[in-house]
Short mmCIF file of C-alpha atoms in Angstrom, two decimals:
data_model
loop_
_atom_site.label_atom_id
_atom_site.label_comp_id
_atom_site.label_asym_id
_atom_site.label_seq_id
_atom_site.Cartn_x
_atom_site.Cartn_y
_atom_site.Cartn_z
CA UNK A 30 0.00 0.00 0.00
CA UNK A 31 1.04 3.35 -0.86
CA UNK A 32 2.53 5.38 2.35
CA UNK A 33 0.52 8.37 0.88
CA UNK A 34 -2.97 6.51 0.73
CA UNK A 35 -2.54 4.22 3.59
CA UNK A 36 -4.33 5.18 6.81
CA UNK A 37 -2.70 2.52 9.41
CA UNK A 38 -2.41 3.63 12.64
CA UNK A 39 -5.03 6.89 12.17
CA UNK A 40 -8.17 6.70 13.71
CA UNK A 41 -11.70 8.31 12.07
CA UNK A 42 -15.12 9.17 13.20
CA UNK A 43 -17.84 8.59 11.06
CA UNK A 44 -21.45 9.67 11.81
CA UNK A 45 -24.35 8.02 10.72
CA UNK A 46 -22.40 4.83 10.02
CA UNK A 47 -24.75 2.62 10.91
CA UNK A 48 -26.00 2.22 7.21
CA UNK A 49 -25.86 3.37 3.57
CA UNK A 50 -23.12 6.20 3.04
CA UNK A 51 -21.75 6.24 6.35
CA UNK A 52 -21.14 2.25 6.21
CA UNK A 53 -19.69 2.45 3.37
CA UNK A 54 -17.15 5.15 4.27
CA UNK A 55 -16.57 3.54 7.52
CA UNK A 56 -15.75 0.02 5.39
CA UNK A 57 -13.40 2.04 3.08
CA UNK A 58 -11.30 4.10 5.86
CA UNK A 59 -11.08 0.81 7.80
CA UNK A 60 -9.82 -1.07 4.74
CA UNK A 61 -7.27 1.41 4.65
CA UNK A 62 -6.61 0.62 7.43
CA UNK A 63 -8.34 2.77 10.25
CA UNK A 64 -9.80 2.81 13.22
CA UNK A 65 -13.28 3.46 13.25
CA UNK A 66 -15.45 5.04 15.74
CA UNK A 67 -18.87 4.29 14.52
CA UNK A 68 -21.47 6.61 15.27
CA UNK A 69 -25.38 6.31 14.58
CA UNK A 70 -28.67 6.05 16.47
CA UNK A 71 -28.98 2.41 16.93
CA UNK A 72 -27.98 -1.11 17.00
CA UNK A 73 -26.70 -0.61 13.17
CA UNK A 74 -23.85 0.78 14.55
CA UNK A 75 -23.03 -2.31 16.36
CA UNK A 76 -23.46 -4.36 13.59
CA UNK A 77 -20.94 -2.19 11.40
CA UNK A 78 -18.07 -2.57 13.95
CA UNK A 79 -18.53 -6.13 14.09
CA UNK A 80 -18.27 -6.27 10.52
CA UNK A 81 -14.66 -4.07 10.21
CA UNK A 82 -13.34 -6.70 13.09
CA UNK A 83 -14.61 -9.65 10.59
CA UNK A 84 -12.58 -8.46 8.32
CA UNK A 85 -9.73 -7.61 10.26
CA UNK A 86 -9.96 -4.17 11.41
CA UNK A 87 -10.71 -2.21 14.38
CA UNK A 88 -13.67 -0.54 15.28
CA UNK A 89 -15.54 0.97 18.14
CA UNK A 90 -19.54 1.68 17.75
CA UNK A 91 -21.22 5.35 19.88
CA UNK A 92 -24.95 4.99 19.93
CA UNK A 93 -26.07 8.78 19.90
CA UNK A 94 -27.86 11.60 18.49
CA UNK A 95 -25.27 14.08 16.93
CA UNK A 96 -27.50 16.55 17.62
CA UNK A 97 -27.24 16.46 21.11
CA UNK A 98 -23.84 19.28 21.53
CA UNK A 99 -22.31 17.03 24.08
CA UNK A 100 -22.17 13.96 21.46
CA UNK A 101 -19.35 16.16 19.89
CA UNK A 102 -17.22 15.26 22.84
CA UNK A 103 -18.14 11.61 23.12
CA UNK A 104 -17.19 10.94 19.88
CA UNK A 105 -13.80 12.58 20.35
CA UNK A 106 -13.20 10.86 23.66
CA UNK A 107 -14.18 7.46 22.12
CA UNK A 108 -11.82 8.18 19.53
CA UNK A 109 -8.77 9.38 21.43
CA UNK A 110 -9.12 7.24 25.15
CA UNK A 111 -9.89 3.95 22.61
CA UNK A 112 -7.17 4.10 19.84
CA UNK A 113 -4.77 6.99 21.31
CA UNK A 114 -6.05 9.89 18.59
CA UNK A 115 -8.16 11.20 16.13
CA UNK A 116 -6.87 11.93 12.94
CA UNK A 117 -10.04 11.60 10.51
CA UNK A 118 -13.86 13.20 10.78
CA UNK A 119 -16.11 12.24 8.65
CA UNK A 120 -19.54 13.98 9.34
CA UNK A 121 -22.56 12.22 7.46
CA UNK A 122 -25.62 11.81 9.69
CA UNK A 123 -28.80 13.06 8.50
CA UNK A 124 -32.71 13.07 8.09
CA UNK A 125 -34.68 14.01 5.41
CA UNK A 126 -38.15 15.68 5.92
CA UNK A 127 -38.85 17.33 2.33
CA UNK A 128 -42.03 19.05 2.01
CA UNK A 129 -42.22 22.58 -0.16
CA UNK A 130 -42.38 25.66 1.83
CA UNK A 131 -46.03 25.98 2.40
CA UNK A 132 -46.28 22.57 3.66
CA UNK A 133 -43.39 23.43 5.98
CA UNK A 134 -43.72 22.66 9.84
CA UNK A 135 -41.51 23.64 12.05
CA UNK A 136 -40.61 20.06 13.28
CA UNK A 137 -39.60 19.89 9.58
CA UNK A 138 -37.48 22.56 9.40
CA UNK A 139 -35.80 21.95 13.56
CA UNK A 140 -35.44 18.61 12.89
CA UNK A 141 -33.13 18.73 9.37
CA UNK A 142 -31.25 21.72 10.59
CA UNK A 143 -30.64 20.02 13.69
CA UNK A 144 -29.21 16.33 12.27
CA UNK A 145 -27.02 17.93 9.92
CA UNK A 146 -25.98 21.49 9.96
CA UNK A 147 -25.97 21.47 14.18
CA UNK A 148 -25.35 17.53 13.75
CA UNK A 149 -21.83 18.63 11.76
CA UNK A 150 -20.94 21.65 13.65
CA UNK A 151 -21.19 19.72 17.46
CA UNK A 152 -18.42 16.75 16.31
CA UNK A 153 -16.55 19.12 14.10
CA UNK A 154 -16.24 21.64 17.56
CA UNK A 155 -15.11 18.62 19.66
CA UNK A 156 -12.21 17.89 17.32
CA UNK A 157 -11.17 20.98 16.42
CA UNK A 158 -10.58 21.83 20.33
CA UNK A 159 -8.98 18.13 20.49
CA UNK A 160 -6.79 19.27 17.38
CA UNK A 161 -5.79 23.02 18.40
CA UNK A 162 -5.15 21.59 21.74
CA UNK A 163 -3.05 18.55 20.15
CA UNK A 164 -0.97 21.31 17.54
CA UNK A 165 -0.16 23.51 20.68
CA UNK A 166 0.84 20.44 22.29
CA UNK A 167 3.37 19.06 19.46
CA UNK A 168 4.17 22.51 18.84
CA UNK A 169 3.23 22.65 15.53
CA UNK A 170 0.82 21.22 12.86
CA UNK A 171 -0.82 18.01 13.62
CA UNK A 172 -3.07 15.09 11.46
CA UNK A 173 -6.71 16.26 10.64
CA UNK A 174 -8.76 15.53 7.59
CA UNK A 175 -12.32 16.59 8.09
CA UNK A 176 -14.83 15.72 5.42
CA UNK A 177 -18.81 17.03 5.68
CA UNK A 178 -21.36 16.02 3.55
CA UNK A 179 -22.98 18.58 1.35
CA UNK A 180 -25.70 18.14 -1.42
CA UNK A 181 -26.15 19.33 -4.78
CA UNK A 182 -29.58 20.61 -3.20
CA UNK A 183 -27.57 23.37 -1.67
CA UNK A 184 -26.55 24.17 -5.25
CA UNK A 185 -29.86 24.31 -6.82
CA UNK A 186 -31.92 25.14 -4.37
CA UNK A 187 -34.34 21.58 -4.22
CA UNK A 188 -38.18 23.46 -3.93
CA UNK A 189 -39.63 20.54 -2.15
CA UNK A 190 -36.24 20.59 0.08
CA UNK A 191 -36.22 24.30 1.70
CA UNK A 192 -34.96 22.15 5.14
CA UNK A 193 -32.32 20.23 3.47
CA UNK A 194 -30.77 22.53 1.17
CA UNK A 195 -30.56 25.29 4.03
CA UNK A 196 -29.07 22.93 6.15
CA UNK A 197 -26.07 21.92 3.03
CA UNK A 198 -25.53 25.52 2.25
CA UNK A 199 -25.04 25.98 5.93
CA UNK A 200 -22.53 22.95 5.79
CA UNK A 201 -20.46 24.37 3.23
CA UNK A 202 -20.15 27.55 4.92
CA UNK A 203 -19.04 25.52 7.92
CA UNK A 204 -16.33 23.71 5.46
CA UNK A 205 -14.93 26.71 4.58
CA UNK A 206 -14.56 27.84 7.97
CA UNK A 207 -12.99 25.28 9.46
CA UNK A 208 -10.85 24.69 6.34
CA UNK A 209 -9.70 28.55 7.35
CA UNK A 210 -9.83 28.74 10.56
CA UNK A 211 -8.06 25.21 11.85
CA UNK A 212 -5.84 24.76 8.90
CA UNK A 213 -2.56 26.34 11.06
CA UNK A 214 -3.03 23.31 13.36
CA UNK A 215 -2.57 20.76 10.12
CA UNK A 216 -6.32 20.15 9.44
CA UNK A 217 -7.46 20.23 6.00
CA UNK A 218 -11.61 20.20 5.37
CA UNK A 219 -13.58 19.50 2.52
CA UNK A 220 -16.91 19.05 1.43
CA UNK A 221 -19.05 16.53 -0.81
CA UNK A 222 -22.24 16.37 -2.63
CA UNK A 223 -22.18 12.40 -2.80
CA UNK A 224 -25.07 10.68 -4.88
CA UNK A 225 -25.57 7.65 -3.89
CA UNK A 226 -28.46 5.10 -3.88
CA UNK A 227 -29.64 4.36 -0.05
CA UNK A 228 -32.47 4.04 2.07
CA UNK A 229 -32.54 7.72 2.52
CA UNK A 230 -32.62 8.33 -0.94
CA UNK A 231 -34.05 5.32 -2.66
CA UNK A 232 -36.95 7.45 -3.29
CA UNK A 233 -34.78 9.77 -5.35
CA UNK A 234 -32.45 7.42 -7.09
CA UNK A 235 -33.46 4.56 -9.47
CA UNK A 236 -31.48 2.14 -11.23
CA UNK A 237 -29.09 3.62 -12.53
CA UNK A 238 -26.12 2.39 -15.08
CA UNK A 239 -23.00 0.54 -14.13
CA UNK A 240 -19.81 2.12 -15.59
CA UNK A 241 -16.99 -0.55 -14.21
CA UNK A 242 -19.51 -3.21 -13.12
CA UNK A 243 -20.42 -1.47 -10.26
CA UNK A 244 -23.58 0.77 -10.00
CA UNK A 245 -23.43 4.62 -10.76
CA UNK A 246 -24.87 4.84 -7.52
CA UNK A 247 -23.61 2.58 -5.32
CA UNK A 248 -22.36 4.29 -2.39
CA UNK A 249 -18.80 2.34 -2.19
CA UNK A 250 -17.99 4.84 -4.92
CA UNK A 251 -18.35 7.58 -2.36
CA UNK A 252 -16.49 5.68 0.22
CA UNK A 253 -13.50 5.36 -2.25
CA UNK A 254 -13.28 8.91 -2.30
CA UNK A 255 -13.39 9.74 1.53
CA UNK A 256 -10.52 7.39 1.90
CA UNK A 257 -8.78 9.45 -0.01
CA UNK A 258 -9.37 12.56 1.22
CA UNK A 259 -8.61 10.90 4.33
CA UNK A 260 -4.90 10.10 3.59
CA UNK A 261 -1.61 12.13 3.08
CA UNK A 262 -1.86 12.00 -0.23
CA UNK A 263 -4.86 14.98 0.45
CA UNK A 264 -2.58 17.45 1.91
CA UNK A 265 -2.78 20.13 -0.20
CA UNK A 266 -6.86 20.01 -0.76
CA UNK A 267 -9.05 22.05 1.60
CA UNK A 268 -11.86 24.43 1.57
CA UNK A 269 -12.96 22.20 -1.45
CA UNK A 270 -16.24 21.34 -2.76
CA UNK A 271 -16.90 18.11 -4.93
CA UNK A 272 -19.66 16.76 -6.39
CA UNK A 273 -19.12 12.45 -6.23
CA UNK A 274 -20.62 9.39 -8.00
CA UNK A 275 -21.01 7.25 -10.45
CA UNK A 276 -17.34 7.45 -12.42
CA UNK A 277 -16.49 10.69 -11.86
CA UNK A 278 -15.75 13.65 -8.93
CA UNK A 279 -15.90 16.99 -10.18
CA UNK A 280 -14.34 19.96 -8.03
CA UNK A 281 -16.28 22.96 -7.78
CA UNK A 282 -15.18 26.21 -8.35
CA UNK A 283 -16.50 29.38 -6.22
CA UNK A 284 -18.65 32.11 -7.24
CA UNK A 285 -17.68 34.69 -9.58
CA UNK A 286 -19.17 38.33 -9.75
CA UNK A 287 -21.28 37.92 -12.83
CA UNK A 288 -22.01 42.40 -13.06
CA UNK A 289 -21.16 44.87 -11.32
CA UNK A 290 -23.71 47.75 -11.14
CA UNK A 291 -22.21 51.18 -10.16
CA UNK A 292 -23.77 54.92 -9.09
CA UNK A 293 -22.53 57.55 -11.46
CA UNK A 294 -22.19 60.01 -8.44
CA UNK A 295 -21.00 57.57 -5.50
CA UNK A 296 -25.01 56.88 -4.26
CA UNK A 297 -27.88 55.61 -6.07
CA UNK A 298 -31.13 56.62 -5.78
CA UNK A 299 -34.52 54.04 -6.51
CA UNK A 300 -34.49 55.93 -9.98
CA UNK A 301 -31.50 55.24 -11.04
CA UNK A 302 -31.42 51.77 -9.78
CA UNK A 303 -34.28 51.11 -12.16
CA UNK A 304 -32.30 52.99 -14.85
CA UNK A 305 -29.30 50.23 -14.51
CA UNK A 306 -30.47 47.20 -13.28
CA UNK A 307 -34.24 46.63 -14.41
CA UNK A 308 -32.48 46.87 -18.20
CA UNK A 309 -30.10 44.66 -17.19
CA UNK A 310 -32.61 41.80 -16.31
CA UNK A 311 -34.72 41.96 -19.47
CA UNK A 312 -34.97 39.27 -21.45
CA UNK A 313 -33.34 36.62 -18.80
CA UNK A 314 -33.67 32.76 -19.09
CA UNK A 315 -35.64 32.32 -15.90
CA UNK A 316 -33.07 29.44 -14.86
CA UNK A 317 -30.14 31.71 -15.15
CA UNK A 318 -30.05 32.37 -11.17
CA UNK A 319 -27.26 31.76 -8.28
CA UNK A 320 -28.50 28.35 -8.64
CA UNK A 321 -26.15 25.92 -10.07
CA UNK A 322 -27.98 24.33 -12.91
CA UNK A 323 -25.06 23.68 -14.93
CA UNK A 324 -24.06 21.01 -12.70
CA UNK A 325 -27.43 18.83 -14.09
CA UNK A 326 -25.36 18.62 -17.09
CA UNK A 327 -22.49 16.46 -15.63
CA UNK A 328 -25.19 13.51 -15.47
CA UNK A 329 -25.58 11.00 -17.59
CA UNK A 330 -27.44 8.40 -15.37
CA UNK A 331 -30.54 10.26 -15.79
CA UNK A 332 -31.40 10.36 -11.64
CA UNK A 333 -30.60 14.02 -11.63
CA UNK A 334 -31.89 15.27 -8.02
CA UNK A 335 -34.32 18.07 -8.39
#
């Protein structure tokens, strides 16, 4: 194994491993030789760690709610008073509750919010003391790879998903500030809009195609790519957004000022507002917003998520 790939001797988190994503991106840091501490709500967390030790690895399972602030710290101490450190977060756990705004309840909205957005920012705030704490420690830059799950929803804008894709904007915003604000201490962070077929979104997803034997949307793909992230080899990527499946991962570049509208004296009034921008707007394809559609047009296994 490649010293640059290999992850013997780290040690990860991974929320909502219990199934689908998370279980598969447990599997794959574990095969690379991990430590896993396997979080998730129930017994399905169990049953992951047993499989990593059937295959040879090591694994310890959490049963908790992310949610809950203090399961930030839980994790961490799992991680670190189990297998000596914690070198790997992987932050995946969430619930869907898609309705379109007007159906909306607030349940809805606190309970998607809280799984992922508060879900990522709880672990990510227990390891990012564990890591500042560890760099000041070593006296310099330490091990961290943190990876958060994102959604092309947060890109488009998903109208029956007002919940979910506030809640994967808010995660990317939370990438990019831990990318910037722990990356002294050695941590690198990254987001990725994964699409992959599981129970949470079998609804979504058909059957899709199988480039390589395997299916577009089988979530090992995804795994594959968090173990990367996850190694050495990944030192020089953060504050990165990718969009994963099927054969392909396709880095996302930021926003760009499209026009810049300026007054002719220094302020504008209402009238002159009109005058500039109202022209400006005539005649525009409806889709042509700050939402992302161009990023439909990397699919080809026709289970583009609207």
């Amino acid at each position: 194994m490649n010293a640059d790939l290999s992850l013997a001797g780290r040690t990860a988190i991974v929320t909502g491993a219990g199934a689908g994503l998370g279980r598969c991106e447990a599997l794959a840091l574990a095969a690379r030789g991990a430590n896993v501490v396997v979080n998730d709500m129930g017994p399905a967390a169990e049953e992951v760690v047993a499989e990593i030790k059937q295959a040879g690895g090591q694994a310890v399972a959490v049963t908790g709610d992310v949610g809950d602030w203090s399961m930030g710290d839980t994790l961490v101490s799992a991680a670190v008073d189990t297998f000596g450190s914690l070198d790997v977060l992987v932050n995946n756990a969430g619930v869907l509750r898609d309705k379109m705004l007007f159906n909306l309840s607030e349940p809805d909205w606190d309970d998607v919010i809280r799984v992922h957005l508060k879900g990522h920012a709880s672990v990510s705030r227990a390891a990012a003391v564990h890591w500042r704490a560890a760099g000041k420690a070593a006296g310099g830059p330490v091990y961290g790879r943190v990876v958060n799950t994102a959604s092309e929803a947060f890109l488009f804008g998903s109208a029956g998903q007002p919940n979910y894709s506030a809640a994967k904007a808010g995660i990317v915003a939370l990438t990019l500030s831990t990318a910037s604000g722990l990356g002294r201490y050695g941590v690198r962070a990254n987001a990725i809009c994964p699409r992959a077929r599981t129970a949470m979104t079998e609804a979504t997803f058909a059957e899709g195609t199988s480039p390589g034997g395997l299916d577009s949307m089988a979530p090992e793909r995804v795994g594959t790519f968090v173990g990367y992230l996850a190694s050495p080899a990944a030192e020089k990527i953060s504050g990165q957004v990718f969009v994963v499946y099927g054969d392909m991962v396709a880095l996302m570049a930021a926003p760009t000022v499209e026009h810049k509208f300026t007054a002719a004296d220094g302020v504008f009034s209402v009238e002159e507002l009109g005058e500039q921008v109202t022209p400006y707007f005539e005649g525009r394809e409806p889709h042509r917003t700050y939402a992302a559609y161009s990023v439909a047009a990397l699919d080809d296994t026709g289970t583009s998520r609207h």
